Amino acid sequence: MSLSGMRGLSVFISDVRNCRNKEQERLRVDKELGNIRTRFKNEKGLSPYEKKKYVWKMLYIYMLGYDVDFGHMEAVSLISAPKYPEKQVGYIVTSCLLNENHDFLRLAINAVRNDIIGRNETFQCLALTLVGNIGGREFAESLAPDVQKLLLSSSCRPLVRKKAALCLLRLFRKNSDVVNVDGWSDRMAQLLDERDLGVLTSSMSLFVALVSNNHTAYWSCLPKCVKILERLARNQDIPQEYTYYGIPSPWLQVKTMRALQYFPTVEDPTTRRALFEVLQRILMGTDVVKNVNKNNASHAVLFEALALVMHLDSEKEMMSQCVALLGKFIAVREPNIRYLGLENMTRMLMVTDVHEIIKRHQAQIITSLKDPDISIRRRSLDLLYGMCDVTNAKDIVEELLQYLATADFAMREELALKAAILAEKFAPDLSWYVDVILQLIDKAGDFVSDDIWFRVVQFVTNNEDLQPYAALKAREYLDKPAIHETMVKVSAYLLGEYSHLLARRPGCSPKEIFNLIHEKLPTVSTPTISILLTTYAKILMHSQPPDPELQNQIWAVYSKYESCIDAEIQQRAVEYFALSRKGEALMDILAEMPKFPERQSSLIKKAEDTDADTAELSAIKLRTQQQASNALVVTDQRPANGAGPQPSQLAMVMIPTTTTDTDHSSVEQDQALTQSNGTLTVVDPQPSGDILGDLLSPLDLEDSQSQSEHNVVPNDALALVEDQESSVKPIGDIAERFHALCLKDSGVLYEDPYVQIGIKAEWRNHQGRLVLFLGNKNTGPLDSVQAMVLPPSHLKVEVSLVPEIIPPRAQVQCPLEIVNIRPSRDVAVLDFSYKFGTVLVNNRLRLPAVLNKFFTPIQVSAEEFFPQWRALAGPPLKLQEVVRGVKPMSLGEMASLFNSLRLMVCPGLDPNAYNLVASTTFYSESTRGMLCLVRIETDPADRTQLRMTVASADPTLTFELKEFIKEHLVNIPTAVKPSPPPQQTQPLPSATSDPGALLAGLL
C-alpha cells in the first residue's frame, strides 16, 4: 500500500505538517475539503486514481479530527470497484470512517457478500476483515451462512479460514442465533482437529465464545481440547513461527485452558488423567528467568493453568504444589511477578483445604503490605483479609492497625473496614474487640463508617459485663488533647449511658465527665452536637439528686441551643430542658437503652454477600478508572450485595473532558458517603436533600502531579464578591458553613433547593488537594454548569473541567490542586453558576484554603521552646497585642479551638496555669517549613480580653498569624446589612494591585 506515487497526497500532508499553528492548519484543511467536494460533485470526470487519492486525503483529514461526512458515500462506493487498488482503499477507509450502525454500511452488504462468495482470495480477506471489525446484526443475518462455508471449506487456504473464524466470532457476538447449536457441535469438533495452528487458534477463540454461551452442547469437544494441550505441552508438530521464546503457541494454550473452565468437570478418567499430566508439566516447568518476554508468556500460561486447577478442584497434592509455587513468586524482586503471585494466591482461598498451606507464607504477605507499589499493597490486604481466621486474627489485625498509621489515604477506608470486620468475626473476647475499634477510630477516624461504631454500641449494650470496661476506655480517649469527631460521638454515647458505673473511680464523677465532654463541643459538627445534648441529659439523670452547679451548667447549654437554627438541635434542647425539670421522674423517662435484637452485622453481611473475588473486582475498578475522566458523574444504582438497610451503590459514568488521567484511589470506593464529620454512611436510595456521594472518600496527595491537563486560573481573573439578589435562597448560613470548614477538612460548603456543594480536602505541607462535590438534588438536570476558581496571588490553583450538564440525582467531582506560595489570609473564591429550568443561579463562595490549612502541629519541649522564643527578640518577628471582645471560653475550650486550628498546645511550658502556649510549623514555597510560637495570657476575672504574643522567623507570617488567630477569638456581633444604594459602585484604589488583597478587604 505505497502512497509514494500520489504526489498530490504527499504535498498536502507536507503542507499540513508545515503549518505553524492550528489556525493555519484549519485554513489549509478547509481549502482542501472545498476542492474535494468540488471534484466529488463532478464525479464523472474523476479517474479511479483521482478518486482513490481524494479518499486517502479525506481519511488523513479525518485522522486530524475534522468532519468528513460528505465523503462517506464515496468511500463505500469504492468497495464495488473491480480492481484491487481501489477496492482496498474502499475497505480500509470504510472501516475507519463508519461504525456498525451507520446507514451507508447497508449499501455495501451486497458488494461485501459478492467478494466473500467469489473466488478471489484477496477480495475475500478484505471483505472478512471489514465484517470482523465493524459488522453488526444486519451483516450477521445476511453473511453468516457464507462465512461458515468458508470456515469449513477444505479448499480454502488457512489465511482465509483464519479470518472467517474471527469474522464468525464477531457475527456471533452481535447475534448468537446465527450459529445453530445442534449442528455446530460436530463442526466444532472437526475444527479442533485442524493441524494448522493459525486456523486452530482462531477457531479456539470462536469455541470459547460458544461454550461461554452454552457448554452442554459441546461435551464432545472436551477431549479434543485436552489433546491440543497435550500436543502443545510435548511440543509435537509445532512450527517454528508459532513458538514464542521456546514456548509452543502460548496464546492457544491460554485459550484452550480458558475454554475448559466453562465445563463443570472432566468425567472421563482417561481424559482427566491426561489433563492433569499436562497441568503438572506446566507447573513444574515454569520458573522466573531474566528474559521479560519469556516471563510474560510462561506466566500467562501458568496462571491460566492455576485457574483451571482451582476450577477442577484437583487433588490436595497439586493444590499444595500450586501454593508453594505462588509462595516463590511473592518473594521475588520483580513487582509484576509478585503482584501476580498475590493475586492468584487470593483466588486460591476459594479452594477448600489450602488455607493452612497459605498461612505458612503469612510473614512474606505482611512484608508485601509495606511494598512501595500500591497495587501490591492492595493485593496483600485482600489476601490477608481472606486468609484470616480465629488462629491468626490477633496477629493480622495488629499488623493492619500498625500499617494504618502510614497507609496511603487511598487505602485507609478499605483497610479500616476490613480490620473492623475481622475484629468482629474472630474476636477472642469482646474487650479486645472494643480495644481494636477504638484504636481504629483514633488512628483513622475519617475513614471509619458509622456502621462500625454503631456495632460497638450494640455489643456494649447487649453485654453488661462489657459496659464498665467500654466506658473506662472511652473516658481514657477523651483525655487526649485532640481526638477525631467519631471518637467524640462513641465516647459521648458510652459515657452518657454507663458513666455512672465509673462513679467511684477518681476523675469519673458526673461533673468531671460533663466537663471533659463539654470541652469538645465547640469543635464538633451539627450531628455530633445532637449526641452531646443527649449525653448531657443522661449525665443529669444519673446524678439524681442533681448537683446544683452541674444542673445549672447543663441548663445553660440547653438555653443556648433553644434558638439554634438547626431544627433537630433546637428540638432536643427544648425537650431535654423541659424533661430535666421533672426531678426523679427523669430516671424513668431517660432510662438505659434496652438490648438490641440479635442480628447479623451489616459489615459481615456485606463481606459474605460478595461472591466475586476481591482481586478481580479491584482489577475491574482499576480498568474503569483508567478510562474515566477527572470529573465523574455519580448516579444511584441498586446494590448487588444488599448490605445494610437499603444501601445504594454508586456507578461511575464517563463524561467528555480534556483530562485523561485520574487518581487510582478516588474511583475505587463502593459506598456513598454523606456526612460532613468524617464518617461513612450509606445513602438512602430514596430522594433526599443530601446526595454528596463521595464527600469523605479518601484523597491521594501522592498523585497530585498526575493530572495531564488543567485549567490554570490567572490571578487577574479575580472579580468582586458582591451580594447578589436571587430568587433561589441558600439553605443555612453560608458564613457559618465556611467558618466550620476552616476548622475541619470535609463538609457542606453551600446548599440550596437545587444543588449541594460539598468539600473534602487533604493537606500536606504547602500543597493541598481539595475536591468539590457538586450534587444535583432534583429529578431534572442542571444546565449551563460553570465552576471557576478565582485565586488570590499567594495561591496557585489548578482546576479540572466540570461538565456543563449534571444529570438528575447525580453528582460531579471537581478536583483542585492548591500550592501555597507565601503566608496570607486572603481567600480563594469559587464562582459557581447553573441553570435549572428557567432559573439562573450564580454564587460566589469563599473556599476554605486558609492559612491554618498549611500548618503542621508540632510538640516542642521546654529545651526547644525557650531558646527559640528568646532568639525572636521583638517586632517585626515577635508581635504582641491585647485583644478585647474575645468570645468567653474556658482554657480547655480555647485549647480545643487551637487544636482545631492545627496549633499544638504544649502543656507545662508556662508556669502560669491561666496561660496557654502553642506551636506549629507553617509551610509555603517561599518560607518552606517555619516554626511558629504562640503565647496566650488570659485574665480569669475577665474572659473577654487576653494578651496574645506571636513569634516566627518571617515578619509577614507573624503578622498574618496574629490576625488570623484574633479573627477566631474575637466575637464579632452580626448586624443587618443595609441595602446598597442603586447604581453606585465603589471605585477600587489603583495603588492596590493584588486582587487577593482587594477580595480580603471586601470580605
Short mmCIF file of C-alpha atoms in Angstrom, two decimals, residues 671-987:
data_model
loop_
_atom_site.label_atom_id
_atom_site.label_comp_id
_atom_site.label_asym_id
_atom_site.label_seq_id
_atom_site.Cartn_x
_atom_site.Cartn_y
_atom_site.Cartn_z
CA GLN A 671 -20.21 3.18 49.22
CA ALA A 672 -21.76 6.63 49.21
CA LEU A 673 -20.66 8.94 52.00
CA THR A 674 -22.86 11.74 53.08
CA GLN A 675 -21.96 13.18 56.45
CA SER A 676 -19.71 16.16 56.93
CA ASN A 677 -17.94 14.88 60.03
CA GLY A 678 -15.56 12.34 58.60
CA THR A 679 -17.78 9.25 58.90
CA LEU A 680 -19.14 6.90 56.30
CA THR A 681 -22.86 6.18 55.99
CA VAL A 682 -24.99 4.55 53.34
CA VAL A 683 -27.09 6.89 51.22
CA ASP A 684 -30.81 6.24 51.15
CA PRO A 685 -31.79 5.47 47.56
CA GLN A 686 -34.99 7.47 48.02
CA PRO A 687 -34.80 11.19 47.13
CA SER A 688 -33.22 13.23 49.90
CA GLY A 689 -31.64 16.59 50.36
CA ASP A 690 -28.12 15.22 50.75
CA ILE A 691 -26.63 13.44 47.77
CA LEU A 692 -22.94 14.10 48.30
CA GLY A 693 -21.97 10.59 47.43
CA ASP A 694 -18.23 10.55 47.94
CA LEU A 695 -17.83 13.59 50.16
CA LEU A 696 -15.48 11.84 52.55
CA SER A 697 -13.83 9.34 50.19
CA PRO A 698 -10.04 9.27 50.58
CA LEU A 699 -7.86 11.53 48.51
CA ASP A 700 -4.30 10.79 47.43
CA LEU A 701 -1.86 13.66 47.52
CA GLU A 702 0.87 11.49 46.06
CA ASP A 703 -0.81 11.67 42.66
CA SER A 704 -1.28 15.40 42.77
CA GLN A 705 1.01 15.80 39.78
CA SER A 706 -0.69 13.09 37.72
CA GLN A 707 -3.25 15.37 36.14
CA SER A 708 -2.37 15.64 32.49
CA GLU A 709 -4.22 18.87 31.74
CA HIS A 710 -5.79 21.54 33.95
CA ASN A 711 -7.32 24.92 33.70
CA VAL A 712 -4.90 27.27 35.43
CA VAL A 713 -6.80 30.33 36.56
CA PRO A 714 -4.72 33.51 36.41
CA ASN A 715 -4.64 35.92 39.30
CA ASP A 716 -6.12 38.73 37.27
CA ALA A 717 -9.28 36.72 36.80
CA LEU A 718 -10.40 37.74 40.27
CA ALA A 719 -13.71 39.55 40.45
CA LEU A 720 -15.53 41.30 43.25
CA VAL A 721 -17.66 39.23 45.60
CA GLU A 722 -20.96 41.05 45.92
CA ASP A 723 -24.29 40.26 47.48
CA GLN A 724 -26.43 39.04 44.63
CA GLU A 725 -30.20 39.17 44.72
CA SER A 726 -31.62 35.87 43.53
CA SER A 727 -34.94 34.09 43.74
CA VAL A 728 -33.06 30.97 44.95
CA LYS A 729 -32.06 31.37 48.58
CA PRO A 730 -29.36 29.23 50.22
CA ILE A 731 -30.23 26.72 52.91
CA GLY A 732 -28.34 27.51 56.10
CA ASP A 733 -25.80 30.21 56.85
CA ILE A 734 -23.04 30.32 54.23
CA ALA A 735 -20.67 32.16 56.59
CA GLU A 736 -21.17 29.54 59.31
CA ARG A 737 -20.50 26.74 56.84
CA PHE A 738 -17.29 28.46 55.70
CA HIS A 739 -16.15 29.01 59.27
CA ALA A 740 -16.79 25.35 60.13
CA LEU A 741 -14.77 24.20 57.11
CA CYS A 742 -11.86 26.38 58.27
CA LEU A 743 -11.66 24.09 61.30
CA LYS A 744 -12.17 20.76 59.52
CA ASP A 745 -11.47 19.27 56.13
CA SER A 746 -14.85 17.99 55.00
CA GLY A 747 -18.42 19.18 55.00
CA VAL A 748 -21.05 21.12 53.08
CA LEU A 749 -19.95 24.47 51.65
CA TYR A 750 -23.27 25.55 50.10
CA GLU A 751 -26.80 24.22 49.66
CA ASP A 752 -29.98 25.48 48.06
CA PRO A 753 -33.15 23.71 46.86
CA TYR A 754 -31.46 22.58 43.64
CA VAL A 755 -27.79 21.90 44.36
CA GLN A 756 -25.46 20.94 47.17
CA ILE A 757 -21.73 21.66 47.14
CA GLY A 758 -19.55 19.63 49.47
CA ILE A 759 -15.83 19.68 50.11
CA LYS A 760 -13.27 17.04 51.02
CA ALA A 761 -9.64 18.14 51.37
CA GLU A 762 -6.25 16.73 52.24
CA TRP A 763 -3.32 18.99 53.11
CA ARG A 764 0.36 18.13 53.22
CA ASN A 765 2.99 20.78 53.90
CA HIS A 766 2.49 23.60 51.35
CA GLN A 767 0.33 21.52 48.99
CA GLY A 768 -3.29 20.55 49.17
CA ARG A 769 -5.85 18.61 47.19
CA LEU A 770 -9.44 19.76 47.50
CA VAL A 771 -12.39 18.07 45.81
CA LEU A 772 -15.66 19.86 45.21
CA PHE A 773 -18.72 17.58 45.10
CA LEU A 774 -21.44 19.21 43.00
CA GLY A 775 -24.68 17.34 43.65
CA ASN A 776 -27.96 17.74 41.75
CA LYS A 777 -30.76 17.26 44.29
CA ASN A 778 -33.63 17.22 41.81
CA THR A 779 -35.19 14.92 39.27
CA GLY A 780 -34.35 17.32 36.43
CA PRO A 781 -30.91 18.12 35.00
CA LEU A 782 -28.85 21.21 35.83
CA ASP A 783 -27.76 23.00 32.66
CA SER A 784 -25.06 25.57 31.87
CA VAL A 785 -23.00 24.48 34.87
CA GLN A 786 -19.81 26.50 35.34
CA ALA A 787 -17.30 26.42 38.18
CA MET A 788 -14.28 28.69 38.17
CA VAL A 789 -11.87 29.40 40.99
CA LEU A 790 -10.61 32.97 41.45
CA PRO A 791 -7.40 32.62 43.46
CA PRO A 792 -5.53 35.29 45.44
CA SER A 793 -1.94 35.99 44.47
CA HIS A 794 -0.43 33.78 47.19
CA LEU A 795 -2.09 30.58 45.94
CA LYS A 796 -1.57 28.59 42.77
CA VAL A 797 -4.76 26.72 41.92
CA GLU A 798 -5.28 24.15 39.17
CA VAL A 799 -8.87 23.22 38.40
CA SER A 800 -10.28 20.27 36.48
CA LEU A 801 -13.10 20.74 34.00
CA VAL A 802 -16.73 20.44 35.08
CA PRO A 803 -19.40 19.11 32.68
CA GLU A 804 -21.99 21.61 31.50
CA ILE A 805 -24.87 19.32 32.50
CA ILE A 806 -25.32 17.45 35.78
CA PRO A 807 -27.89 14.65 35.33
CA PRO A 808 -30.82 14.25 37.74
CA ARG A 809 -29.92 12.88 41.17
CA ALA A 810 -26.26 12.78 40.17
CA GLN A 811 -23.02 14.18 41.43
CA VAL A 812 -19.86 15.55 39.81
CA GLN A 813 -16.42 15.73 41.36
CA CYS A 814 -14.14 18.68 40.60
CA PRO A 815 -10.58 18.21 41.97
CA LEU A 816 -8.44 21.27 42.77
CA GLU A 817 -4.68 21.21 43.27
CA ILE A 818 -3.50 24.03 45.55
CA VAL A 819 0.04 25.26 46.24
CA ASN A 820 0.76 27.89 48.89
CA ILE A 821 3.39 30.42 47.78
CA ARG A 822 3.63 32.70 50.83
CA PRO A 823 1.71 33.49 54.05
CA SER A 824 -1.54 35.42 53.60
CA ARG A 825 -5.09 35.46 54.97
CA ASP A 826 -6.65 36.17 51.55
CA VAL A 827 -9.07 33.51 50.34
CA ALA A 828 -9.84 31.92 47.00
CA VAL A 829 -13.37 32.32 45.61
CA LEU A 830 -15.48 29.75 43.78
CA ASP A 831 -17.59 31.34 41.03
CA PHE A 832 -20.35 28.75 40.55
CA SER A 833 -23.39 29.12 38.33
CA TYR A 834 -26.04 26.82 36.90
CA LYS A 835 -29.45 26.86 35.30
CA PHE A 836 -32.44 24.81 36.47
CA GLY A 837 -35.30 25.11 34.04
CA THR A 838 -35.62 28.85 33.54
CA VAL A 839 -33.94 29.74 36.85
CA LEU A 840 -30.35 31.01 36.53
CA VAL A 841 -28.37 30.87 39.78
CA ASN A 842 -24.92 32.39 40.32
CA ASN A 843 -22.99 32.28 43.58
CA ARG A 844 -19.52 33.28 44.66
CA LEU A 845 -18.32 31.30 47.65
CA ARG A 846 -15.19 31.51 49.72
CA LEU A 847 -13.10 28.33 49.64
CA PRO A 848 -11.58 27.18 52.96
CA ALA A 849 -7.98 27.16 51.65
CA VAL A 850 -6.98 29.39 54.56
CA LEU A 851 -3.78 29.96 56.50
CA ASN A 852 -4.13 27.14 59.03
CA LYS A 853 -4.51 24.50 56.31
CA PHE A 854 -0.77 24.81 55.71
CA PHE A 855 0.09 24.23 59.39
CA THR A 856 1.59 21.02 60.71
CA PRO A 857 1.21 20.83 64.52
CA ILE A 858 4.46 20.11 66.36
CA GLN A 859 5.06 19.41 70.04
CA VAL A 860 8.05 21.31 71.45
CA SER A 861 9.75 20.75 74.79
CA ALA A 862 10.95 23.44 77.17
CA GLU A 863 14.54 22.91 75.95
CA GLU A 864 13.43 23.67 72.40
CA PHE A 865 10.87 26.39 73.13
CA PHE A 866 12.72 28.92 75.27
CA PRO A 867 15.87 29.30 73.06
CA GLN A 868 13.63 29.89 70.03
CA TRP A 869 11.39 32.30 71.98
CA ARG A 870 14.37 34.37 73.17
CA ALA A 871 16.01 34.38 69.70
CA LEU A 872 12.93 36.05 68.22
CA ALA A 873 13.55 39.23 70.19
CA GLY A 874 10.93 41.75 69.11
CA PRO A 875 8.98 43.35 66.26
CA PRO A 876 8.50 42.52 63.49
CA LEU A 877 9.41 38.87 64.25
CA LYS A 878 7.57 38.88 67.60
CA LEU A 879 4.29 40.80 67.90
CA GLN A 880 2.15 41.34 70.99
CA GLU A 881 -1.38 42.66 71.25
CA VAL A 882 -4.07 42.97 73.90
CA VAL A 883 -7.22 41.53 72.32
CA ARG A 884 -10.61 42.66 73.63
CA GLY A 885 -14.07 41.43 72.78
CA VAL A 886 -12.99 37.79 72.97
CA LYS A 887 -15.67 35.13 72.93
CA PRO A 888 -15.90 33.92 76.57
CA MET A 889 -14.45 30.42 76.79
CA SER A 890 -12.58 28.30 79.29
CA LEU A 891 -8.91 27.49 78.86
CA GLY A 892 -9.88 23.96 77.82
CA GLU A 893 -12.24 25.26 75.15
CA MET A 894 -9.53 27.60 73.89
CA ALA A 895 -7.07 24.68 73.73
CA SER A 896 -9.62 22.67 71.71
CA LEU A 897 -10.05 25.63 69.34
CA PHE A 898 -6.29 25.92 68.90
CA ASN A 899 -6.03 22.20 68.16
CA SER A 900 -8.75 22.60 65.53
CA LEU A 901 -6.67 25.42 64.01
CA ARG A 902 -3.71 22.98 63.84
CA LEU A 903 -1.86 24.77 66.63
CA MET A 904 -0.42 22.20 69.03
CA VAL A 905 -0.99 23.21 72.67
CA CYS A 906 2.14 22.48 74.74
CA PRO A 907 1.13 21.99 78.39
CA GLY A 908 3.57 22.71 81.18
CA LEU A 909 5.70 25.28 79.37
CA ASP A 910 4.14 28.34 81.00
CA PRO A 911 4.29 28.38 84.83
CA ASN A 912 1.04 30.35 84.98
CA ALA A 913 -1.89 27.94 84.92
CA TYR A 914 -4.11 30.54 83.22
CA ASN A 915 -1.75 30.89 80.24
CA LEU A 916 -1.51 28.79 77.13
CA VAL A 917 1.44 28.07 74.79
CA ALA A 918 1.06 26.59 71.31
CA SER A 919 3.35 25.78 68.40
CA THR A 920 3.07 24.74 64.77
CA THR A 921 5.07 24.63 61.55
CA PHE A 922 3.93 26.72 58.59
CA TYR A 923 4.74 25.61 55.05
CA SER A 924 4.91 27.64 51.83
CA GLU A 925 7.11 27.76 48.76
CA SER A 926 8.86 30.91 49.99
CA THR A 927 9.34 30.02 53.66
CA ARG A 928 9.43 26.21 53.45
CA GLY A 929 8.92 24.78 56.97
CA MET A 930 8.95 27.60 59.55
CA LEU A 931 8.32 27.24 63.28
CA CYS A 932 5.59 29.47 64.77
CA LEU A 933 5.17 30.06 68.53
CA VAL A 934 2.06 31.49 70.25
CA ARG A 935 1.50 32.53 73.88
CA ILE A 936 -1.93 33.44 75.26
CA GLU A 937 -2.22 35.15 78.66
CA THR A 938 -5.79 35.15 79.98
CA ASP A 939 -7.45 37.03 82.80
CA PRO A 940 -9.54 34.68 85.00
CA ALA A 941 -11.63 37.64 86.15
CA ASP A 942 -12.45 38.80 82.62
CA ARG A 943 -12.69 36.16 79.91
CA THR A 944 -13.46 38.76 77.26
CA GLN A 945 -9.87 40.00 76.97
CA LEU A 946 -6.41 38.44 76.71
CA ARG A 947 -2.87 39.25 75.68
CA MET A 948 -1.51 37.39 72.66
CA THR A 949 2.14 37.10 71.59
CA VAL A 950 3.06 35.52 68.24
CA ALA A 951 6.60 34.85 67.02
CA SER A 952 8.18 33.41 63.86
CA ALA A 953 11.25 33.99 61.70
CA ASP A 954 9.21 35.72 58.96
CA PRO A 955 7.64 39.14 59.72
CA THR A 956 4.77 38.65 57.24
CA LEU A 957 3.94 35.26 58.69
CA THR A 958 3.99 36.66 62.24
CA PHE A 959 1.53 39.43 61.37
CA GLU A 960 -0.79 37.19 59.34
CA LEU A 961 -0.84 34.50 62.04
CA LYS A 962 -1.62 37.06 64.77
CA GLU A 963 -4.53 38.48 62.79
CA PHE A 964 -5.76 35.02 61.85
CA ILE A 965 -5.89 33.84 65.46
CA LYS A 966 -7.57 37.09 66.51
CA GLU A 967 -10.32 36.54 63.91
CA HIS A 968 -11.18 33.22 65.54
CA LEU A 969 -11.03 34.55 69.11
CA VAL A 970 -12.98 37.77 68.77
CA ASN A 971 -16.76 37.64 68.98
CA ILE A 972 -17.91 39.87 66.09
CA PRO A 973 -21.57 40.93 66.50
CA THR A 974 -23.75 40.36 63.47
CA ALA A 975 -25.94 43.17 62.21
CA VAL A 976 -28.41 43.61 59.41
CA LYS A 977 -26.52 44.82 56.36
CA PRO A 978 -28.08 47.97 54.88
CA SER A 979 -29.17 47.67 51.31
CA PRO A 980 -26.74 49.39 48.97
CA PRO A 981 -27.93 52.47 47.05
CA PRO A 982 -28.83 51.66 43.46
CA GLN A 983 -26.43 52.26 40.59
CA GLN A 984 -23.46 53.03 42.82
CA THR A 985 -20.15 51.24 42.73
CA GLN A 986 -17.18 51.67 44.99
CA PRO A 987 -14.09 52.53 42.93
#
